Coordinates of C-alpha atoms and ligand atoms in Angstrom, one line a residue:
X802 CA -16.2 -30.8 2.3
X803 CA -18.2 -27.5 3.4
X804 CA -18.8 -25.2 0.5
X805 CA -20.7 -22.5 2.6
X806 CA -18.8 -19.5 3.7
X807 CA -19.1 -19.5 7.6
X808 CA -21.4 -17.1 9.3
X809 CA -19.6 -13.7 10.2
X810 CA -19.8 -12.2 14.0
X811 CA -18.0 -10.2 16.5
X812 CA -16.6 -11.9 19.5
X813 CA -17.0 -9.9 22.7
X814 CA -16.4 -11.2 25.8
X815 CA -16.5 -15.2 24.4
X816 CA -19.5 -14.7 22.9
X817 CA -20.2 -14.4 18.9
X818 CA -22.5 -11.5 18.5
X819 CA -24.0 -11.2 14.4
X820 CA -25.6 -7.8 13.0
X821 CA -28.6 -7.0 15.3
X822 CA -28.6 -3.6 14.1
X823 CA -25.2 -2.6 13.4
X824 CA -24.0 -1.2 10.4
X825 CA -22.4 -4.0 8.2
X826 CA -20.3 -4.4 4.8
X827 CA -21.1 -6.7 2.4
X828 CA -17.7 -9.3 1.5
X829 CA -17.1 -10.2 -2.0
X830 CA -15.5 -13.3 -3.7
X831 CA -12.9 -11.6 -5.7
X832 CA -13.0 -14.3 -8.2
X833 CA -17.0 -13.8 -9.4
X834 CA -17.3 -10.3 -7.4
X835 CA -20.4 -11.9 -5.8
X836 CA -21.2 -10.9 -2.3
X837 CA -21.0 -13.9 0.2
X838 CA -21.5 -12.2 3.4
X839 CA -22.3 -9.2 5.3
X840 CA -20.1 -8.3 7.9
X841 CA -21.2 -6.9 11.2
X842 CA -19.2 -3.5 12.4
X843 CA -18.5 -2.7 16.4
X844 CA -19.8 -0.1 16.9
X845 CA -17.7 2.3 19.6
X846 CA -19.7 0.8 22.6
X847 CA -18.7 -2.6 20.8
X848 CA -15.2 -1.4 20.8
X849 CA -15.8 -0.4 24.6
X850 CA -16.9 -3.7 25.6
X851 CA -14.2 -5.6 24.0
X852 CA -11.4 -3.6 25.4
X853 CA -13.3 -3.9 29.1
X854 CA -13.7 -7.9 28.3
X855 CA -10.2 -7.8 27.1
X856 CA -8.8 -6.6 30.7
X857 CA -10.8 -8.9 32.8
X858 CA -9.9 -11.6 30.7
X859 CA -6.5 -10.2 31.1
X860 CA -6.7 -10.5 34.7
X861 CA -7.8 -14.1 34.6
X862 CA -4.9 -15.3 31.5
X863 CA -2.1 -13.7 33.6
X864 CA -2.7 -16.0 36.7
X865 CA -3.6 -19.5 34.2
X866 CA 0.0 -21.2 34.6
X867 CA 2.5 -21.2 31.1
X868 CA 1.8 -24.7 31.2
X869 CA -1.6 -24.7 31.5
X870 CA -2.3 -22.0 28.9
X871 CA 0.4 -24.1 26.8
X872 CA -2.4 -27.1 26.8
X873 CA -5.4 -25.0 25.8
X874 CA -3.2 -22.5 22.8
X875 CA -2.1 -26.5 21.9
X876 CA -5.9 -27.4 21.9
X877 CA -6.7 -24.3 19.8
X878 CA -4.0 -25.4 16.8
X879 CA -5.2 -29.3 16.9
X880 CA -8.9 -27.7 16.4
X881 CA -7.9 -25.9 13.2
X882 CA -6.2 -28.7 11.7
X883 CA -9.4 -30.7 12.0
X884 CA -11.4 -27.9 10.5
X885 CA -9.2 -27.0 8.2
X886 CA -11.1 -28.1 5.2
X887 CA -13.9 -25.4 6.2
X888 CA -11.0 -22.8 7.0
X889 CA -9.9 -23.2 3.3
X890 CA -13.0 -22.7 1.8
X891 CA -13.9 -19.9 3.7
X892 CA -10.4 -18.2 3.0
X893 CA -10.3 -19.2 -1.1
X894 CA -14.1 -17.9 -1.0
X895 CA -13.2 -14.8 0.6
X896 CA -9.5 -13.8 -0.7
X897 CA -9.6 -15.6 -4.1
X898 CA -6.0 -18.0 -3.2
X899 CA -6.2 -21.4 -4.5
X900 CA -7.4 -24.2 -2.4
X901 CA -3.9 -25.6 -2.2
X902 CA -2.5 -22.5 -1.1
X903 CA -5.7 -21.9 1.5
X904 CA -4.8 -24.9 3.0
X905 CA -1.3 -24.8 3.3
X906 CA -1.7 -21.7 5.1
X907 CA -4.4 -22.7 7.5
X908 CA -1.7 -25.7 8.8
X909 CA 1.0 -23.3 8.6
X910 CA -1.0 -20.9 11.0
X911 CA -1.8 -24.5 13.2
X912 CA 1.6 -24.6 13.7
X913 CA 2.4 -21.2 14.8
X914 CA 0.0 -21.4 16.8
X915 CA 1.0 -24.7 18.6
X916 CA 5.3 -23.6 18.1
X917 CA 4.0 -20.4 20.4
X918 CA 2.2 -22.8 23.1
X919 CA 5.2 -24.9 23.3
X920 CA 7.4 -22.0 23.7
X921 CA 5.2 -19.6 26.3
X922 CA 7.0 -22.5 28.9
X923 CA 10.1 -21.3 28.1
X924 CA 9.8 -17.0 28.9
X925 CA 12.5 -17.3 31.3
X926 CA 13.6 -14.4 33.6
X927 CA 17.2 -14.6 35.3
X928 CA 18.9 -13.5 38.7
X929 CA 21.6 -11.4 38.5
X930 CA 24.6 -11.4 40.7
X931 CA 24.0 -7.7 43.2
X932 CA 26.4 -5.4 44.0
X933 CA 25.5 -5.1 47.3
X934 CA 25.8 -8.9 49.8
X935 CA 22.3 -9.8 50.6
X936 CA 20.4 -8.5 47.8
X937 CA 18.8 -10.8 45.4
X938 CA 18.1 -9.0 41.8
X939 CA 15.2 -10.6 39.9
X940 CA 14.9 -9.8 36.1
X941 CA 11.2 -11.2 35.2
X942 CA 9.4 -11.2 31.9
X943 CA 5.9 -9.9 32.5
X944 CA 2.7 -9.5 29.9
X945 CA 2.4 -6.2 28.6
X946 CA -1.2 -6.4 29.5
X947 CA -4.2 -6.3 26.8
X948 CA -3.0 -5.5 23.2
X949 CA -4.5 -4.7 20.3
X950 CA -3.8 -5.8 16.4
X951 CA -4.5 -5.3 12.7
X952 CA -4.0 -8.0 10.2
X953 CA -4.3 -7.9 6.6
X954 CA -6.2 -9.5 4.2
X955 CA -3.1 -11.3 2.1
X956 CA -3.1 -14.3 5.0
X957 CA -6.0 -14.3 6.6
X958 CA -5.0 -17.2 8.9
X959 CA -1.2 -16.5 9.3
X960 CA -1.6 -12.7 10.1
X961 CA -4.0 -13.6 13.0
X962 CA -2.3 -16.2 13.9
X963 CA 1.1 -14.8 14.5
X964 CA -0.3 -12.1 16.6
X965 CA -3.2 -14.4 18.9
X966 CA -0.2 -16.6 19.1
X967 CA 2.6 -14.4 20.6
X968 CA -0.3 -12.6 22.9
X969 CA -1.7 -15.4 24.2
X970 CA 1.5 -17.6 25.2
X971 CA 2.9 -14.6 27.1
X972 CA -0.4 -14.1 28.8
X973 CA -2.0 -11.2 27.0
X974 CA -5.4 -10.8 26.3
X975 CA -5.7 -9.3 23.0
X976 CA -8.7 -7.3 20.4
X977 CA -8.0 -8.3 17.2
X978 CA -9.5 -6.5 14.4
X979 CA -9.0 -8.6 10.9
X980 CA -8.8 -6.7 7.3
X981 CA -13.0 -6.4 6.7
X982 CA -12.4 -8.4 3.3
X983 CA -11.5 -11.7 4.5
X984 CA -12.9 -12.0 7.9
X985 CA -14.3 -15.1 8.0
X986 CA -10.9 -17.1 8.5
X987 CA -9.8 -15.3 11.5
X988 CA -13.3 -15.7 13.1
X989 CA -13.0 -19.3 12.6
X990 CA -9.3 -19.1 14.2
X991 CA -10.8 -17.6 16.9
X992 CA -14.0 -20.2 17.2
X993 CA -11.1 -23.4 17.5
X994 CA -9.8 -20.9 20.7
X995 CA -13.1 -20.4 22.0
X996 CA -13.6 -24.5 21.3
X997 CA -10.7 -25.3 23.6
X998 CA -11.6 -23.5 26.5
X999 CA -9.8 -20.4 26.6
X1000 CA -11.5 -17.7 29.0
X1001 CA -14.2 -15.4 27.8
X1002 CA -12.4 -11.8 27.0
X1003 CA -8.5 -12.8 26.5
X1004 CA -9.8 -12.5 22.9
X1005 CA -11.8 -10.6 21.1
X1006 CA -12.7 -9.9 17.5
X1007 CA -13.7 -6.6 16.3
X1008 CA -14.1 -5.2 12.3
X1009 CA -15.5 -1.7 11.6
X1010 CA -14.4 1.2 9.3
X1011 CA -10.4 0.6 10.3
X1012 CA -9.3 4.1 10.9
X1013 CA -12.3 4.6 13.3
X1014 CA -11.6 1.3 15.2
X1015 CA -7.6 1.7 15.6
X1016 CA -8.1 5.1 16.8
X1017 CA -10.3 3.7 19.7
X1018 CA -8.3 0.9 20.5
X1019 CA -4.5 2.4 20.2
X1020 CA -6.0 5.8 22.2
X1021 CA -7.8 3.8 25.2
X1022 CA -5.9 3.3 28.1
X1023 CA -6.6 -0.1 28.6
X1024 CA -4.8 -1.1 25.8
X1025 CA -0.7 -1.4 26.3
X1026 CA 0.4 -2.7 22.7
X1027 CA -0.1 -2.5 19.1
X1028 CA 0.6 -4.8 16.5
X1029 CA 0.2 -4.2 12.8
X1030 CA 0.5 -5.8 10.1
X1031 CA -0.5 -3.6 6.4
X1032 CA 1.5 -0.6 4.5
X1033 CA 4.0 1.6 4.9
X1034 CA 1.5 4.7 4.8
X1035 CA -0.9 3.3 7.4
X1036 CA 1.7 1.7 9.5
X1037 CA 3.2 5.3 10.0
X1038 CA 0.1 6.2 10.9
X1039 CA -0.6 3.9 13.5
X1040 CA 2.9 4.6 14.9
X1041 CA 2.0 8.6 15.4
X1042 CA -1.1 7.5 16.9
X1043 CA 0.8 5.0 19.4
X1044 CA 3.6 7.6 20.4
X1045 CA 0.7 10.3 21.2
X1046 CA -0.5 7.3 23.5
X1047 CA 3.0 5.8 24.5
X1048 CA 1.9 2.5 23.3
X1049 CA 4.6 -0.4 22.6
X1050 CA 4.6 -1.5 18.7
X1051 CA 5.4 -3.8 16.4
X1052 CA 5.3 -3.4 13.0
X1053 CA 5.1 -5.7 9.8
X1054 CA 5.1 -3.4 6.7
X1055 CA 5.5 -3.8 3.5
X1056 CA 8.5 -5.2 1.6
X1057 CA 10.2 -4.8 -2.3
X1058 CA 12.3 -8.2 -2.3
X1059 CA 15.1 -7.9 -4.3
X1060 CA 16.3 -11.3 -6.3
X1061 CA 20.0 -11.2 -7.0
X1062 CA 21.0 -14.1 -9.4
X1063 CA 24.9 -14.8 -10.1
X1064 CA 25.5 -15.9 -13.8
X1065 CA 26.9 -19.3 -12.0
X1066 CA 23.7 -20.8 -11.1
X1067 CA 21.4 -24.0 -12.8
X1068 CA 19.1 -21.6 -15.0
X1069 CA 16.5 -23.8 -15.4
X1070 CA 15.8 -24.7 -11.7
X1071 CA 16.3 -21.0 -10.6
X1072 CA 14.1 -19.9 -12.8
X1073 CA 11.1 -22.2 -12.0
X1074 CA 11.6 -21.5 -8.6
X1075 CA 11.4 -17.9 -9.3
X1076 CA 8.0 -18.2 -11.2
X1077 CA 6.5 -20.3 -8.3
X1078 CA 8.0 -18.0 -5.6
X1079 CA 6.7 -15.0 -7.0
X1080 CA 3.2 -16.0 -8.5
X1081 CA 2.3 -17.4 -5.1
X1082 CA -1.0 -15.9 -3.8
X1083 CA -0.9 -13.9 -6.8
X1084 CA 2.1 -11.7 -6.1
X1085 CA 0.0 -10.2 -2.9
X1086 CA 2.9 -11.2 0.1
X1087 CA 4.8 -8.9 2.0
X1088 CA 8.0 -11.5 1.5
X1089 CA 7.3 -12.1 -2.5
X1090 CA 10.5 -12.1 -4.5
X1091 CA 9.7 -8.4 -6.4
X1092 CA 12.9 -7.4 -8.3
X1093 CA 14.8 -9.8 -10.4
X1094 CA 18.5 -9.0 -11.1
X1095 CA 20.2 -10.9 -13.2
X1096 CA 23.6 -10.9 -14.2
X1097 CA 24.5 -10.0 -17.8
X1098 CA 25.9 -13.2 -19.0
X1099 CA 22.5 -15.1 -18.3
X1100 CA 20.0 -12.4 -18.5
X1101 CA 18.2 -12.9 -21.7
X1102 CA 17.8 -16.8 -21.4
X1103 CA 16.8 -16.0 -17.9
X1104 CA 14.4 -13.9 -18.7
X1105 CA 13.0 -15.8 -21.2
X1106 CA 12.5 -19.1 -19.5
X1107 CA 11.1 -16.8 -16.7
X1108 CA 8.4 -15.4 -19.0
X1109 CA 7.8 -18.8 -20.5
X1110 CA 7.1 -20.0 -16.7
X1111 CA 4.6 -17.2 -16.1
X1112 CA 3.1 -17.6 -19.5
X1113 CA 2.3 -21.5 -18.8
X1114 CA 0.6 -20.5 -15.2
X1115 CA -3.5 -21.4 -14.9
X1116 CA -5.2 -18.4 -14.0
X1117 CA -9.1 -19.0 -12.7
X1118 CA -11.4 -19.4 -9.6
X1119 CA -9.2 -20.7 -6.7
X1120 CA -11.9 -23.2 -6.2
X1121 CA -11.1 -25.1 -9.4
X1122 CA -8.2 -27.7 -8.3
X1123 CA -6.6 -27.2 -11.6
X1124 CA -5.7 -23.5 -11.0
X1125 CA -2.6 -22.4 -10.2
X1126 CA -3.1 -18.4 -9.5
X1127 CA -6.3 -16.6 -8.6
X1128 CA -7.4 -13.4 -9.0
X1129 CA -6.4 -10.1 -6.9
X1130 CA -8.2 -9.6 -3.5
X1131 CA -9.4 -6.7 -4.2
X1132 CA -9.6 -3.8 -6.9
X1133 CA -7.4 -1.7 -5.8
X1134 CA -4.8 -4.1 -6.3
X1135 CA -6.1 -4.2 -9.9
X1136 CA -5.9 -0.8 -10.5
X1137 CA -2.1 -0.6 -8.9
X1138 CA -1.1 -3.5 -11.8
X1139 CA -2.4 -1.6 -14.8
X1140 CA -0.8 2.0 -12.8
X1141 CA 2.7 -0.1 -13.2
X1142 CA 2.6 -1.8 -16.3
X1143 CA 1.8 1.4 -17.9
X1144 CA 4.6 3.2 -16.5
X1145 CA 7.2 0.6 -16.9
X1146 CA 5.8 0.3 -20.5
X1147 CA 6.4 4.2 -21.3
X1148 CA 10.0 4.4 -19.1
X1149 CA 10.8 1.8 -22.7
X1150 CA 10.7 -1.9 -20.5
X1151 CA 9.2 -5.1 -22.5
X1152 CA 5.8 -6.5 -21.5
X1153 CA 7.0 -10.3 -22.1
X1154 CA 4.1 -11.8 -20.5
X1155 CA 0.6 -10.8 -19.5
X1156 CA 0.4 -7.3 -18.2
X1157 CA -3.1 -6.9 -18.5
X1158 CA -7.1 -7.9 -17.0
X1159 CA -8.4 -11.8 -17.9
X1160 CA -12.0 -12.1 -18.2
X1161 CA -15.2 -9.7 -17.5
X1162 CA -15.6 -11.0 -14.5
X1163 CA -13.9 -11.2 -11.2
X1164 CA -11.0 -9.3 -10.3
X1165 CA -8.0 -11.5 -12.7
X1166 CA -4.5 -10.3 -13.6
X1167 CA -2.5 -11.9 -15.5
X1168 CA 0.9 -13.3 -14.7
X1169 CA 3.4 -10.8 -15.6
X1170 CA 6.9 -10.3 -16.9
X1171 CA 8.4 -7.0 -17.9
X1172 CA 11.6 -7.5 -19.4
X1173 CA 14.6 -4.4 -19.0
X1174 CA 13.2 -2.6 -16.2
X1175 CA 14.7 0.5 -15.6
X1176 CA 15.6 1.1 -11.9
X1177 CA 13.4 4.4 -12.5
X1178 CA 10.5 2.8 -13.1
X1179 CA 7.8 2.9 -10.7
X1180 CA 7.8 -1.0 -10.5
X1181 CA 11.2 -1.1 -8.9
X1182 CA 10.6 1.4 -6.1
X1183 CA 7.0 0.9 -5.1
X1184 CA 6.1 -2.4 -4.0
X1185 CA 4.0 -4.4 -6.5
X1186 CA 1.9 -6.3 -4.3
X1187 CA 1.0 -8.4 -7.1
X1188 CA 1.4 -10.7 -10.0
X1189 CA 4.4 -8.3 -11.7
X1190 CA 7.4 -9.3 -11.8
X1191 CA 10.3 -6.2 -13.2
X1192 CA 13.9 -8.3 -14.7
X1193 CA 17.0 -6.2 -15.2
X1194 CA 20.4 -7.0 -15.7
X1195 CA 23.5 -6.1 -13.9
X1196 CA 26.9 -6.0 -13.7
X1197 CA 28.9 -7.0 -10.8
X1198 CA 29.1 -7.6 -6.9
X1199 CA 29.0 -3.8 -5.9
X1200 CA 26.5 -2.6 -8.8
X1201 CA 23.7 -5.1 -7.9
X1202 CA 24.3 -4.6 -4.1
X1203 CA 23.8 -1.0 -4.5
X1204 CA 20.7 -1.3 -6.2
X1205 CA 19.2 -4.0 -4.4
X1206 CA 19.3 -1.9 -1.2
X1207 CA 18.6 1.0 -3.3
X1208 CA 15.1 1.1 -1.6
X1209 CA 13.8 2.7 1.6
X1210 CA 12.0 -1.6 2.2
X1211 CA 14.2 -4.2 3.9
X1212 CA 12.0 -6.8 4.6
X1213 CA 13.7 -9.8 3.0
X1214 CA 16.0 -10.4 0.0
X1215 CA 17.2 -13.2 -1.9
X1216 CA 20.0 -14.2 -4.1
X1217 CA 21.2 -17.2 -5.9
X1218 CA 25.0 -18.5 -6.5
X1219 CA 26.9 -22.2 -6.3
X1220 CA 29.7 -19.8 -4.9
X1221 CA 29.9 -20.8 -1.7
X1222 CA 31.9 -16.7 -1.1
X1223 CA 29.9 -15.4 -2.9
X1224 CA 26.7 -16.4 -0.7
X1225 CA 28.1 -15.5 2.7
X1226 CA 29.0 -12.0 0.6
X1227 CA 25.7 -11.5 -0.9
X1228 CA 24.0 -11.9 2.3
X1229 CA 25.9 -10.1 4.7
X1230 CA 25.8 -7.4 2.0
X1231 CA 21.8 -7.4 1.5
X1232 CA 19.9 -5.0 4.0
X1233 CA 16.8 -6.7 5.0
X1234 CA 15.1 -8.4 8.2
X1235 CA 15.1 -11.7 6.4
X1236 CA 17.8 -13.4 3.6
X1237 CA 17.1 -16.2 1.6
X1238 CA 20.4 -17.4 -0.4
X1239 CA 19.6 -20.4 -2.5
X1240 CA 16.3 -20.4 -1.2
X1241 CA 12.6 -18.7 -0.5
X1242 CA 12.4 -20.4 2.8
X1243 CA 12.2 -17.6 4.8
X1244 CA 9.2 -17.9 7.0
X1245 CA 9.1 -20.1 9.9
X1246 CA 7.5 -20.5 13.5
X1247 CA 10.8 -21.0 15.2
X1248 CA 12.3 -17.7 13.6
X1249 CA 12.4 -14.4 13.7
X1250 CA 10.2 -12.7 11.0
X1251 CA 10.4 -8.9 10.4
X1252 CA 12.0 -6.0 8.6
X1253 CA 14.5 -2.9 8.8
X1254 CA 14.1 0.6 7.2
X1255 CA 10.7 1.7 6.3
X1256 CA 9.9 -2.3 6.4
X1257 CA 9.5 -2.0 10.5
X1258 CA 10.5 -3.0 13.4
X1259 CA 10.4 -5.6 15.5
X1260 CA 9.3 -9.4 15.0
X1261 CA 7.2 -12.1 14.8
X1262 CA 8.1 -15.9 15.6
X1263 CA 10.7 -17.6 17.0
X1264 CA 11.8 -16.2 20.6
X1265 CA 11.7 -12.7 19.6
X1266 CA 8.0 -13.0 19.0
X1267 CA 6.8 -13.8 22.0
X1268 CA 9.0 -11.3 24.1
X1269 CA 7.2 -8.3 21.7
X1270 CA 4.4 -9.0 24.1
X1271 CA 6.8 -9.1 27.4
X1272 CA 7.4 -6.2 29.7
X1273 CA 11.0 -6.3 31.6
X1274 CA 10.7 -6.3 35.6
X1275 CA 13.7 -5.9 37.8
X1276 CA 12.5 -7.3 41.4
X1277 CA 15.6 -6.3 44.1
X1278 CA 15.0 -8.3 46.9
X1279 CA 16.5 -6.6 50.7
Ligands
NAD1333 P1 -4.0 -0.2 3.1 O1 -2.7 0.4 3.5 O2 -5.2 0.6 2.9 O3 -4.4 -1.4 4.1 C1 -3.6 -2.4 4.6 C2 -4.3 -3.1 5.8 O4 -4.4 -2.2 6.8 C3 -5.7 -3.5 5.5 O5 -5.9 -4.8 6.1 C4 -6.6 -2.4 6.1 O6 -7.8 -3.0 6.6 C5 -5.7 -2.0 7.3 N1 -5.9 -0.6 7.6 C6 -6.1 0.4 6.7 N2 -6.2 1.6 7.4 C7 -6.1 1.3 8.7 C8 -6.2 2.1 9.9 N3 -6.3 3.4 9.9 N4 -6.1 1.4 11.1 C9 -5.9 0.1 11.1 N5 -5.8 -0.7 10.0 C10 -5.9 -0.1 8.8 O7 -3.6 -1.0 1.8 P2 -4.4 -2.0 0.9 O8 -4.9 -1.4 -0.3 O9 -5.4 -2.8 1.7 O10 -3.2 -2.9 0.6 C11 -2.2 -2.5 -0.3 C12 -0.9 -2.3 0.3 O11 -0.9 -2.8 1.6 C13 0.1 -3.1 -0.4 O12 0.7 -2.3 -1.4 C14 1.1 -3.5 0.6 O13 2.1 -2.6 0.7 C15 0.4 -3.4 1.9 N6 0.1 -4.7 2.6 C16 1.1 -5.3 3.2 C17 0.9 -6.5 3.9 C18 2.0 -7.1 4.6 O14 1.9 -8.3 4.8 N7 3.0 -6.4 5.1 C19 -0.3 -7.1 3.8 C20 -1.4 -6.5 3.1 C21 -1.1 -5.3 2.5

């Protein structure tokens, strides 16, 4: 297996560019805070070049048949499963997940990638019966055109891959610009595209100072779509700057999953897979289970089996097979833990595990529980993004439903119940893009993946995902 972390470059036009006298950032390994790279920035002729490259590779994608594009997007998917050993290693260097999890990921991105080949066959138009004898009416799906996207640094292989996915099997050409802390992954995502033969230009990989580089790419006119994938805050941002411009979006903000758990459930097995739902890359997903409401009858064993499970978790490098959560990506997360355990700690919740730093190295928080949350606390209405996770009891049906969508997120929500009415009421009842009853599941190629409320709007995966990056055409043939 390769330990190195990859070389990092620009792709303009199919070909890798490295530094060469632009201004770079160095990228750290959150788990020793050791620099492993620097990363080379675009600058604004860069940005230029790629959104030029982008539209004549545009013109060139747009007349490759589905089923032809199908083959080489197909190609692309196979090619990361091979490498995926490097991909890991690149992605647990850069973003601090455990192997296992980089891993996972990287085959979970293959497949996205090789679900939206299969499916780019499928963009069917229809004829519609006219009004008027003679005239044929034609509803066709065309590609927006070149887009442009931002993906975090929480997946760095799913993020990208969602997006060059959905572009590419509707015949986009698209500028990515991955989060500058893990950029290594999506440049080898897009190396496994270049290795199967797609055209030079239909992608292209930029990084730079972000606000600088989405400012470029949403206000040029070459560019017809955005896709985002971060924060509330900068996700309203980039939706100003696309209605100035008129520019298509979709948008994959952030999330505060509530957890409703009915007092008829199997304790034991809810509760583990609480702990492994929510520890999961470190608590830093937009889908994580983030507020846990139990109902009274249960809560205090819950609780404590829960804080038991998070106690027992191994914290360390994500290179060492035996750990089972690795440090925060970046300080700022850090910063946001210690922010929240504080606060819940002086609103009078318990600290029943961790709640503080591990080590003098690294960026390591540990496994959290805080016990009686109050719905006031700043926990429960800003999302965590990261290894906390708030308990507090409730009532009944109509109390917990009111809290749980209590919040201006609705990304996706959980709950757990043997009541078979119960389940269909709890998740008609939760407001959220995605609802997992019985079950974390909630992230697949074939479906839909997105939120409602301040959570977004629109979607990734499954049908809907590749028609974000359709246009509708009415032809009326005379
Ligand atoms: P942030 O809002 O500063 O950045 C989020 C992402 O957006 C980063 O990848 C960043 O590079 C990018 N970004 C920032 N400013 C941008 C701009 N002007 N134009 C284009 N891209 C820009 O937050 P952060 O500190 O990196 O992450 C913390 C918060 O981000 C979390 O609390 C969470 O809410 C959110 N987040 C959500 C997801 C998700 O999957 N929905 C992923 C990562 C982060």
């Amino acid at each position: 297996m390769h330990m190195t972390y990859p070389e990092l470059a620009l792709l303009i036009d199919g070909a890798f560019i490295t530094g060469a006298g632009r201004k770079s950032e160095p990228v750290f390994n959150p788990a020793t805070g050791r620099v492993l790279a620097q990363l080379p920035h675009a600058s604004a002729s860069d940005l230029e070049a790629a959104l030029e490259a982008a539209q004549r590779g545009f013109a060139i994608w747009r007349a490759v048949s589905a089923a032809e594009r199908g083959k080489i997007i197909k190609r692309a998917a196979d090619l990361i499963r091979e490498r995926i050993d490097t991909i890991a290693v690149a992605m647990t260097l850069e973003q601090g997940k455990p192997l296992a999890e980089s891993r996972g990921e990287a085959a979970y991105a293959a497949d996205v990638i090789e679900w939206y080949a299969e499916e780019g066959r499928r963009a069917y138009g229809r004829i519609v019966p006219s009004r008027v004898p003679g005239v044929r009416l034609m509803v066709e799906q065309e590609p927006v055109g070149v887009a442009v996207a931002f993906t975090p640094w929480n997946f760095p292989a799913l993020t990208p891959a969602r997006k060059i996915g959905g572009a590419l099997a509707a015949g986009c050409a698209l500028v990515l610009k991955p989060a500058e802390e893990t950029p290594a992954t999506a440049i080898e995502l897009a190396r496994a595209f270049v290795d199967a033969g797609l055209p030079k230009g239909v992608l292209n990989i930029v990084f730079g100072a972000p606000a600088e580089v989405s400012q470029h790419l949403i206000a040029s006119p070459i560019s017809r779509k955005v896709s985002f994938t971060g924060s509330v805050p900068i996700g309203r941002h980039l939706m100003q700057l696309s209605a100035t411009h008129m520019k298509r979006t979709t948008m994959e903000l952030g999330g505060h999953a509530p957890v409703v758990i009915f007092d008829d459930v199997d304790l034991e097995k809810t509760a583990a897979a609480c702990v492994t739902a929510k520890y999961r890359n470190a608590g830093q997903v937009c889908i994580a289970p983030t507020r846990f409401y139990v109902q009274e009858k249960i809560y205090e064993r819950f609780a404590d089996r829960f804080a038991a499970g998070a106690r027992s978790l191994v914290l360390g490098d994500g290179m060492d097979p035996t750990t089972q959560m690795g440090p925060m990506a970046n300080a700022r997360r850090v910063e946001a833990m210690e922010t929240m355990v504080a606060d819940a700690r002086d609103q009078g919740a318990t600290i029943t595990a961790g709640g503080a730093r591990r080590g003098n190295h690294g960026l390591f928080f540990e496994p959290t529980v805080i016990a009686n949350a109050p719905d006031e606390a700043l926990v429960m209405r800003e999302e965590p993004f990261g290894p906390i996770a708030p308990i507090a009891s409730f009532r009944d049906f109509d109390d917990v439903i009111a809290r749980a969508n209590g919040v201006p997120y609705g990304l996706a929500a959980y709950a757990f119940t043997t009541s078979n009415q119960r389940a269909l009421d709890v998740g008609r009842a939760l407001k959220a893009g995605m609802v997992g009853v019985n079950s974390f599941a909630v992230s697949h190629p074939e479906t839909p993946f997105g939120g409602v409320k301040e959570s977004g709007h629109g979607q990734e995966g499954g049908v809907e995902g590749l028609q974000a990056y359709f246009d509708v055409k009415l032809l009326s043939h005379g």
